[in-house]
Amino acid sequence: MYRSHNCGELRITDTTKEVTLSGWVQIGRDLGGLTFVDLRDRYGITQVVFNLEENENLCLAARKLGREFVIRVVGIVKERSNKNPNRPTGDIEVEALSLEVLNASKVPPFTIEEETDGGEDIRMNYRYLDIRRPNVRENLIFRSNLAVSTRAYLANQGFIEVETPVLIKSTPEGARDFVVPSRMNAGQFYALPQSPQTFKQILMIAGMDKYFQIVKCFRDEDLRADRQPEFTQIDCEMSFVTRDEVLDTFEGLTKHLFKQMLDVTLHDFPKMSYDEAMERYGSDKPDIRFGMEFVDLTKKAKGHGFPVFDNSEFVVGICAKGIAESYSNKDVKKLTEWMQRPQIGAKGLVYIKYLPGGQVKSSVGKFYSDEVLLSWKDDFDAEEGDIVFILCGEKEKTQKQTNELRLEMGRRLELMDPAEFKPLWVVDFPLLEWDEDSNRFHAMHHPFTAPKKEDEERMLLGDHETMKNLRADAYDLVINGVEIGGGSIRIHDRDLQSRNFDLLGFTKEEAEDQFGFLLGAFEYGAPPHGGIAFGFDRLCAVLNGQNSIRDFIAFPKNNQGRDMMIDSPSYIDDEQMKELSLKTTIEK
Ligand code: ASP
């Protein structure tokens, strides 16, 4: 027998029992006639003690153990004289009667503790050692529990889990596909799914009514800091539902998960239109844990002889509370430089300080009288001691820049409480986005998203210009400024779907070639349907108040899309290439 108990289990009530434990040597310490070994497994750490006087050979053997040796110990549970309140097993220790080395270990390349000296690369190379660290291990356990809770909740709501294929067909819409050559069909390729979107819609046409799947999706995008080429979604679809029924169902799931995992009760989620989110926060995923909302100054700021504002499409400000006096000219200068970095690209930053005693100080004081500047105070709900920052320029760009400024000020002033969760639904997204470069429309969500009912006719009959402001029945769930997921009511009518492909620049042949199966299925009784997908990795991170999804993935890829441990991607040999009818011009 390897073990009677695990290493996190023994308590004071177990004293005098003879137990067998197996695990890894976290650390050994010799103190005079005693040798202590911290024995670790997934469940915790138990102190084992070897007594030189009572059993010399055993104690000498223990002194030879290295870090991460795998051992089995038989011993007696004793109350500790020197208790460790930070450990669930801290009241006891196991006095060893025998010791067996099950496997030796090389000295690990980094310390296997919560605080490690190992950098990212080395930890990824030796991910099996990294996962032995308690924080990484706990993240994976959390993820497992979240998946179990999700399945239980959705199953209870009548959803069934259906697996959709991983080898599918490449389509140019959306991100880039990963492709897989087919040996049996020379020159042809499968694609890995960016999401099971069309399959879940087909399942609705097939009458499955409520579908879900915790599913891997693949997108060959240039990797930004927190993107993974393969990631996991909670993917869902429902038939005969309105938008609000979909939202209610997934608000229910979200509330359930927060309660189960964190014991946090979430209030009902507000809904905000895309337009409103952009006007108030300059972002379609606003962090509403704090205010600092945008105030549109375009009208008021123009016509006072300040050419920069006069020549701008949009002038907007935000108010940072209570820092007018403490924020020096140098601070403002530094902030301006921060805003001018290429990542943000602001041209400049105007400030107004509302100081005690009704004084005003501003970088545009030359152009605006104190009286004028004071008259803006109410627009910002500003008080004495507050500072207002103003940006201007082309509307969309300025909104984005001001959003960055708002978030940065929120961080600096510590207005985002990590223990607080503020979800909201952002709804009524634009259906189409005009892309100047390619001179065509893109689907803002995806090509299967339905326009809002009231825009349907305009979409079918309208001219090009009116297409720019069609609204989609699409929605995102946002928590603390992070997009958790999104979805839409779908088109279920062949003509409307064809019209959408048409607007998106597909020829009839292309649409038929790529999506003929779906268009065909629409002709056999497609029910009205809609759905949503949550980013599962991201949900894990947000629930833990963390930014990086990588910490919640057992074997993540690095910024170059590489798996460091197995060293992939890699070349394949010529024979394999030939079999797959592939040629390469790359020198290996
Ligand atoms: N398939 C969509 C996505 O991956 C989600 C949805 O519309 O249900 O973003």
XYZ file of C-alpha atoms and ligand atoms in Angstrom:
597
model
C 0.000 0.000 0.000
C 1.374 3.409 -0.936
C -0.753 5.446 1.396
C -3.408 5.269 4.062
C -3.887 9.057 4.023
C -2.895 11.919 1.788
C -0.557 14.713 2.831
C -3.294 17.231 3.576
C -5.500 15.078 5.687
C -4.144 14.305 9.154
C -5.429 16.258 12.155
C -4.985 16.280 15.924
C -7.738 13.651 16.200
C -5.511 11.221 14.291
C -2.729 11.159 16.911
C -1.374 7.717 17.812
C -2.515 6.244 14.491
C -0.013 4.421 12.343
C -0.216 5.904 8.861
C 1.442 5.496 5.467
C 2.077 8.595 3.367
C 3.569 8.992 -0.106
C 4.625 12.165 -1.800
C 7.419 14.544 -2.779
C 10.083 15.951 -0.489
C 9.439 19.669 -0.381
C 12.309 20.412 1.957
C 14.413 18.706 4.637
C 15.895 20.284 7.783
C 18.306 18.836 10.302
C 18.010 20.156 13.827
C 20.373 18.419 16.199
C 19.129 14.914 16.673
C 16.017 15.439 14.545
C 15.496 15.554 10.788
C 12.310 17.110 9.487
C 10.919 16.440 6.038
C 7.977 18.356 4.556
C 6.133 15.815 2.466
C 3.909 17.219 -0.277
C 1.196 15.948 -2.565
C -1.805 17.545 -4.298
C -3.692 17.758 -1.015
C -1.146 19.492 1.174
C 2.017 19.140 3.214
C 2.662 16.980 6.273
C 5.728 17.231 8.454
C 7.573 13.942 8.944
C 10.174 13.672 11.684
C 13.114 11.261 11.937
C 14.786 10.783 15.326
C 18.544 10.130 15.285
C 18.667 8.651 18.736
C 15.768 6.272 18.271
C 16.564 5.063 14.765
C 19.967 6.120 13.551
C 19.942 4.363 10.185
C 16.533 5.705 9.267
C 17.512 9.217 10.215
C 20.741 9.022 8.222
C 18.748 7.776 5.234
C 16.383 10.754 5.594
C 19.332 13.128 5.624
C 20.252 11.880 2.156
C 16.868 12.803 0.628
C 16.957 15.551 -1.942
C 14.239 17.990 -2.971
C 11.476 16.363 -5.034
C 12.489 12.794 -4.147
C 9.386 10.617 -4.148
C 9.148 8.675 -0.902
C 6.868 6.491 1.129
C 6.858 6.822 4.892
C 5.197 4.714 7.563
C 4.944 6.401 10.938
C 2.908 7.375 13.970
C 0.874 10.593 14.137
C 1.984 12.783 17.062
C 0.897 16.148 18.347
C 3.473 18.779 17.480
C 5.037 20.783 20.273
C 5.725 23.599 17.834
C 2.456 23.963 15.918
C 2.131 25.648 12.523
C -1.194 27.515 12.381
C -0.725 28.279 8.661
C -1.123 24.671 7.652
C -4.231 22.506 8.022
C -1.957 19.650 9.144
C 0.083 22.009 11.334
C -1.016 20.522 14.659
C 0.579 17.144 14.006
C 3.647 15.458 12.618
C 4.369 11.889 11.603
C 7.214 10.202 13.462
C 8.774 7.890 10.925
C 9.134 4.165 11.460
C 10.241 3.386 7.920
C 11.226 5.169 4.754
C 11.337 3.987 1.171
C 12.628 6.034 -1.742
C 10.207 5.399 -4.613
C 12.136 7.588 -7.004
C 15.026 10.003 -6.801
C 14.929 13.454 -8.393
C 17.464 15.770 -9.930
C 17.702 19.122 -8.212
C 14.757 21.043 -9.713
C 15.694 24.111 -11.775
C 13.522 26.412 -9.655
C 11.983 26.352 -6.217
C 8.680 24.576 -6.089
C 6.839 26.963 -3.829
C 4.245 29.654 -4.309
C 6.962 32.304 -4.560
C 9.397 30.808 -7.029
C 12.695 31.986 -8.433
C 11.860 30.455 -11.832
C 11.167 32.759 -14.798
C 8.306 32.147 -17.222
C 10.369 30.275 -19.823
C 11.943 27.787 -17.483
C 8.634 27.151 -15.736
C 6.992 26.424 -19.084
C 9.833 24.091 -20.073
C 9.300 22.174 -16.856
C 5.579 22.706 -16.573
C 5.193 19.436 -14.608
C 7.314 20.979 -11.858
C 5.474 24.282 -12.131
C 2.137 22.536 -11.669
C 3.446 21.096 -8.384
C 3.458 24.668 -7.035
C 0.379 25.248 -4.898
C -0.912 28.321 -6.744
C -0.750 26.716 -10.185
C -2.273 23.533 -8.827
C -5.102 25.467 -7.150
C -5.842 27.292 -10.409
C -6.278 23.978 -12.207
C -8.477 22.628 -9.442
C -10.530 25.827 -9.603
C -10.907 25.397 -13.339
C -12.067 21.820 -12.911
C -14.650 22.841 -10.319
C -15.875 25.667 -12.542
C -16.395 23.229 -15.413
C -18.263 20.800 -13.169
C -20.532 23.597 -11.853
C -21.196 24.863 -15.357
C -22.160 21.426 -16.617
C -24.401 20.775 -13.617
C -26.190 24.122 -13.978
C -26.778 23.878 -17.713
C -27.803 20.222 -17.565
C -30.300 21.192 -14.885
C -31.702 23.854 -17.221
C -32.313 21.226 -19.889
C -29.188 21.778 -21.986
C -27.516 18.785 -23.536
C -23.831 18.600 -24.324
C -23.075 17.703 -27.914
C -19.562 17.298 -29.267
C -18.985 18.984 -32.583
C -16.122 18.052 -34.915
C -12.601 19.409 -34.629
C -11.695 18.762 -38.256
C -13.943 21.111 -40.213
C -13.827 23.385 -43.240
C -11.787 26.517 -43.697
C -13.650 29.781 -44.273
C -12.150 33.208 -44.763
C -14.488 35.028 -42.373
C -13.230 35.933 -38.900
C -9.693 35.188 -37.760
C -7.193 33.007 -39.598
C -7.810 29.259 -39.508
C -5.380 26.604 -38.418
C -5.435 24.008 -41.153
C -4.686 20.283 -41.238
C -3.668 18.566 -44.466
C -5.706 15.534 -45.451
C -3.574 12.532 -46.446
C -6.475 10.761 -48.082
C -7.574 13.788 -50.074
C -4.387 15.072 -51.608
C -4.085 18.843 -51.691
C -7.117 19.359 -49.455
C -7.224 20.668 -45.915
C -9.421 20.573 -42.890
C -9.575 23.602 -40.627
C -9.746 23.603 -36.847
C -12.900 25.395 -35.630
C -12.662 29.021 -34.545
C -15.902 28.178 -32.765
C -18.641 25.590 -33.308
C -20.925 28.381 -34.582
C -22.436 26.770 -37.660
C -22.669 23.338 -36.040
C -24.616 24.642 -33.077
C -27.021 26.383 -35.425
C -27.408 23.146 -37.378
C -28.184 21.419 -34.057
C -31.048 23.865 -33.538
C -32.378 23.060 -37.005
C -31.979 19.416 -35.980
C -34.364 20.079 -33.093
C -31.908 19.735 -30.160
C -33.450 22.882 -28.632
C -30.788 23.630 -25.989
C -27.157 22.815 -26.680
C -23.966 23.455 -24.778
C -20.383 22.342 -24.966
C -17.214 23.195 -23.089
C -15.123 23.252 -26.179
C -11.688 24.040 -27.566
C -11.560 26.738 -30.237
C -8.594 27.655 -32.416
C -7.640 31.001 -33.917
C -4.413 31.663 -35.748
C -4.069 35.271 -34.691
C -0.956 37.252 -33.985
C -0.582 36.691 -30.312
C -1.264 39.635 -28.119
C -0.280 39.497 -24.478
C -3.228 37.510 -23.259
C -4.352 35.489 -26.257
C -3.882 31.777 -26.749
C -4.109 30.105 -30.170
C -6.268 27.443 -28.572
C -8.701 28.392 -25.861
C -11.889 27.086 -24.319
C -15.441 28.347 -24.559
C -18.671 27.539 -22.788
C -20.627 27.442 -26.030
C -24.425 27.474 -26.060
C -27.396 27.763 -28.371
C -31.152 27.845 -27.737
C -34.236 27.597 -29.970
C -37.470 29.629 -29.814
C -35.937 32.331 -27.639
C -35.916 36.097 -27.555
C -32.777 38.004 -26.725
C -33.854 38.561 -23.147
C -34.494 34.867 -22.601
C -30.925 34.122 -23.672
C -29.590 36.875 -21.429
C -31.655 35.690 -18.456
C -30.384 32.140 -18.858
C -26.732 33.144 -18.927
C -27.118 35.771 -16.264
C -28.483 32.891 -14.185
C -25.451 30.759 -14.998
C -23.063 33.601 -14.151
C -24.762 34.327 -10.832
C -24.729 30.624 -10.002
C -21.012 30.312 -10.735
C -20.115 33.361 -8.650
C -22.172 32.024 -5.761
C -20.779 28.509 -5.983
C -17.165 29.385 -6.570
C -16.769 32.586 -4.537
C -19.888 32.828 -2.398
C -20.503 36.175 -4.069
C -24.101 37.252 -4.744
C -24.379 39.281 -7.926
C -27.230 41.743 -8.416
C -29.219 41.847 -11.646
C -27.011 42.880 -14.547
C -27.817 46.249 -16.123
C -28.155 46.457 -19.899
C -26.484 49.243 -21.801
C -26.587 49.851 -25.522
C -23.352 49.904 -27.466
C -23.959 53.565 -28.312
C -24.460 54.505 -24.694
C -21.336 52.579 -23.623
C -19.304 54.439 -26.233
C -20.726 57.844 -25.231
C -20.238 57.312 -21.498
C -17.016 55.294 -21.429
C -15.579 55.243 -24.950
C -15.496 51.475 -24.768
C -17.797 48.577 -25.552
C -16.501 46.839 -22.453
C -16.645 49.504 -19.778
C -15.408 48.891 -16.264
C -18.343 50.254 -14.277
C -16.771 49.739 -10.858
C -16.026 53.451 -10.974
C -17.568 56.552 -12.560
C -15.311 59.115 -14.212
C -17.738 59.148 -17.119
C -17.111 61.086 -20.311
C -18.488 64.597 -20.639
C -18.922 65.758 -24.218
C -17.588 69.312 -24.422
C -17.610 69.608 -28.202
C -20.234 72.368 -28.299
C -19.069 74.307 -25.261
C -15.373 74.204 -26.026
C -15.611 75.541 -29.541
C -15.747 79.168 -30.519
C -13.441 80.580 -27.865
C -10.466 81.075 -30.132
C -8.582 77.938 -29.144
C -7.756 76.521 -32.565
C -7.020 72.962 -31.389
C -10.542 72.531 -30.031
C -12.118 74.588 -32.799
C -10.688 72.253 -35.411
C -11.620 69.019 -33.648
C -14.569 66.823 -34.427
C -14.886 65.839 -30.778
C -13.843 67.322 -27.434
C -14.320 65.210 -24.324
C -13.281 65.303 -20.695
C -13.197 63.230 -17.534
C -12.929 64.304 -13.937
C -10.447 62.803 -11.468
C -11.528 63.504 -7.943
C -9.447 65.067 -5.217
C -6.061 65.333 -6.889
C -6.013 68.916 -8.190
C -3.624 70.028 -5.471
C -1.416 66.987 -5.273
C -1.003 66.637 -9.034
C 2.016 68.765 -9.914
C 2.891 70.185 -13.319
C 5.453 67.424 -13.546
C 2.779 64.791 -12.924
C 0.607 66.280 -15.666
C 3.595 66.340 -17.994
C 4.344 62.695 -17.300
C 0.729 61.732 -17.835
C 0.693 63.663 -21.104
C 3.777 61.793 -22.253
C 2.115 58.533 -21.268
C -0.890 59.474 -23.420
C 1.367 60.435 -26.296
C 3.064 57.043 -26.518
C 2.387 55.389 -29.889
C 0.151 52.750 -28.241
C -2.322 55.517 -27.366
C -1.307 58.297 -29.713
C -2.947 61.331 -28.112
C -1.687 64.646 -29.454
C -1.917 66.382 -26.121
C -3.764 66.633 -22.860
C -5.558 69.681 -21.511
C -6.248 70.046 -17.810
C -8.434 72.213 -15.614
C -7.757 72.252 -11.882
C -10.636 73.376 -9.677
C -8.842 74.652 -6.590
C -10.131 75.669 -3.149
C -11.629 79.118 -2.909
C -13.067 79.025 -6.409
C -9.686 79.310 -8.117
C -9.088 77.724 -11.501
C -5.849 76.699 -13.128
C -5.750 75.378 -16.639
C -3.361 74.713 -19.483
C -5.826 76.560 -21.753
C -6.350 79.482 -19.373
C -5.219 81.834 -22.106
C -8.234 81.021 -24.241
C -10.929 80.448 -21.654
C -11.847 82.813 -18.838
C -12.173 81.416 -15.319
C -15.851 82.090 -15.630
C -16.183 79.841 -18.656
C -14.079 77.104 -17.082
C -16.079 77.330 -13.845
C -19.275 76.996 -15.850
C -18.117 73.519 -16.976
C -17.689 72.353 -13.405
C -21.282 71.170 -13.055
C -21.101 69.144 -16.251
C -18.473 67.023 -14.550
C -20.081 67.074 -11.108
C -16.697 68.459 -10.137
C -15.876 69.910 -6.754
C -13.007 72.026 -5.534
C -9.941 69.810 -5.460
C -10.845 67.925 -8.629
C -8.998 67.922 -11.912
C -10.551 67.629 -15.351
C -8.607 66.186 -18.276
C -9.676 66.988 -21.807
C -8.830 65.317 -25.097
C -9.872 66.181 -28.622
C -9.642 64.992 -32.182
C -11.458 62.604 -34.455
C -14.380 61.111 -32.512
C -13.635 57.401 -32.516
C -9.920 57.835 -31.847
C -10.544 60.350 -29.086
C -13.043 58.038 -27.414
C -10.472 55.246 -27.416
C -7.746 57.493 -26.023
C -9.993 58.888 -23.326
C -10.992 55.339 -22.387
C -7.298 54.539 -21.863
C -6.890 57.666 -19.765
C -9.953 56.817 -17.691
C -8.687 53.299 -17.005
C -5.212 54.549 -16.157
C -6.592 57.167 -13.743
C -8.827 54.472 -12.275
C -5.731 52.347 -11.655
C -3.662 55.202 -10.279
C -6.417 56.333 -7.937
C -7.173 52.718 -6.998
C -10.811 52.982 -7.968
C -11.065 49.402 -9.212
C -11.709 47.282 -6.162
C -10.480 43.765 -6.961
C -13.022 42.313 -4.549
C -15.950 43.939 -6.351
C -17.678 42.475 -9.410
C -19.763 44.713 -11.676
C -21.245 42.824 -14.614
C -23.282 44.383 -17.396
C -24.768 43.407 -20.726
C -23.763 45.547 -23.662
C -26.482 45.194 -26.304
C -27.484 46.495 -29.744
C -24.092 46.398 -31.398
C -23.790 47.649 -34.950
C -24.391 44.801 -37.397
C -21.730 45.803 -39.916
C -18.471 47.683 -39.753
C -17.182 49.539 -42.776
C -13.540 48.818 -43.476
C -11.836 51.636 -45.371
C -8.810 49.557 -46.310
C -10.601 46.678 -47.974
C -13.524 48.882 -48.991
C -16.111 46.461 -47.689
C -18.273 45.645 -44.709
C -17.240 43.230 -41.986
C -19.628 41.540 -39.618
C -19.085 43.101 -36.211
C -19.999 39.843 -34.467
C -20.173 37.192 -37.184
C -22.111 36.729 -40.432
C -24.897 34.705 -38.792
C -26.004 37.466 -36.446
C -29.507 38.792 -37.054
C -30.290 42.485 -37.388
C -32.745 43.836 -34.857
C -36.294 43.087 -35.992
C -37.003 46.726 -36.730
C -33.937 46.931 -38.999
C -34.700 43.781 -40.982
C -36.592 45.441 -43.772
C -34.027 48.203 -44.130
C -31.348 45.542 -44.410
C -33.198 43.692 -47.164
C -34.163 46.758 -49.162
C -31.963 49.650 -48.119
C -29.113 51.226 -50.017
C -25.460 51.036 -49.090
C -25.424 54.096 -46.794
C -28.261 52.867 -44.595
C -26.354 49.641 -43.956
C -23.853 51.553 -41.849
C -26.218 52.052 -38.984
C -28.044 48.746 -38.880
C -28.284 47.394 -35.343
C -27.639 43.756 -34.541
C -29.432 41.641 -31.984
C -26.017 40.966 -30.484
C -24.815 41.206 -26.901
C -21.696 40.908 -24.769
C -21.323 40.110 -21.105
C -18.733 42.398 -19.530
C -17.416 42.091 -15.982
C -15.031 44.692 -14.556
C -14.023 45.834 -18.019
C -13.362 42.344 -19.322
C -15.417 40.792 -22.099
C -16.534 37.438 -20.718
C -18.500 36.418 -23.747
C -20.848 37.357 -26.493
C -23.543 36.075 -28.732
C -26.546 37.003 -30.778
C -29.941 36.088 -32.081
C -29.226 34.427 -35.416
C -30.607 34.791 -38.870
C -32.795 31.749 -39.566
C -34.118 32.763 -42.940
C -32.313 31.866 -46.131
C -32.997 35.141 -47.948
C -31.835 37.305 -45.081
C -28.702 35.189 -44.669
C -27.972 35.451 -48.399
C -28.453 39.205 -48.215
C -25.965 39.361 -45.326
C -23.359 37.373 -47.252
C -24.001 39.698 -50.145
C -23.392 42.790 -47.984
C -20.234 41.175 -46.635
C -18.891 40.927 -50.162
C -19.422 37.226 -50.828
C -20.397 36.302 -54.365
C -23.327 33.886 -54.674
C -20.848 31.124 -55.549
C -18.575 31.844 -52.582
C -21.520 31.879 -50.180
C -22.793 28.630 -51.636
C -19.361 27.022 -51.602
C -18.575 27.935 -48.013
C -21.949 27.962 -46.322
C -24.201 26.072 -48.705
C -24.874 23.439 -46.032
C -26.276 26.081 -43.681
C -28.274 27.910 -46.344
C -29.640 24.542 -47.435
C -30.562 23.636 -43.875
C -32.465 26.933 -43.530
C -34.861 25.563 -46.166
C -35.916 22.647 -43.985
C -37.657 24.343 -41.112
C -35.038 26.345 -39.194
C -36.477 27.548 -35.873
C -35.714 31.032 -34.564
C -32.633 30.628 -32.402
C -29.837 32.426 -30.622
C -26.937 31.739 -28.339
C -23.791 32.856 -26.685
C -20.283 31.733 -25.838
C -18.271 32.578 -22.714
C -14.493 32.500 -22.708
C -13.875 29.813 -20.145
C -10.203 30.600 -19.506
C -11.035 34.273 -19.093
C -13.925 33.530 -16.748
C -11.498 31.553 -14.558
C -9.116 34.500 -14.466
C -11.807 37.111 -13.736
C -13.316 35.038 -10.929
C -9.850 34.987 -9.395
C -9.297 38.701 -9.928
C -6.378 37.954 -12.259
C -5.427 39.226 -15.676
C -3.606 36.345 -17.257
C -5.555 33.429 -18.714
C -2.296 31.521 -19.088
C -2.257 30.807 -15.370
C -5.481 28.843 -15.734
C -4.387 26.654 -18.626
C -2.460 23.492 -17.788
C -0.207 23.610 -20.840
C -0.361 27.085 -22.362
C 1.569 28.360 -25.333
C 4.002 31.246 -25.157
C 3.884 34.555 -27.020
C 5.260 32.933 -30.158
C 2.513 30.318 -30.031
C 4.997 27.644 -28.941
C 4.566 24.872 -26.437
C 7.952 25.025 -24.727
C 7.691 21.686 -22.985
C 7.024 19.495 -26.007
C 8.791 21.958 -28.337
C 5.982 22.446 -30.801
C 5.332 23.393 -33.564
C 8.097 21.380 -35.197
C 9.202 20.229 -38.631
C 7.931 16.931 -39.936
C 10.096 14.601 -41.941
C 10.168 14.487 -45.719
C 8.369 11.173 -45.850
C 5.445 12.619 -43.883
C 5.417 15.705 -46.075
C 5.230 13.556 -49.171
C 2.429 11.459 -47.786
C 0.478 14.667 -47.171
C 1.267 15.951 -50.665
C 3.054 18.959 -49.168
C 6.117 20.724 -50.488
C 8.296 23.130 -48.608
C 10.735 25.797 -49.651
C 11.957 26.324 -46.110
C 15.423 25.132 -45.089
C 15.070 23.136 -41.884
N -19.482 31.775 -31.863
C -19.433 33.060 -31.233
C -18.009 33.357 -30.813
O -17.163 32.473 -30.762
C -20.302 33.172 -30.036
C -21.746 33.117 -30.388
O -22.194 33.920 -31.195
O -22.440 32.294 -29.801
O -17.691 34.490 -30.491
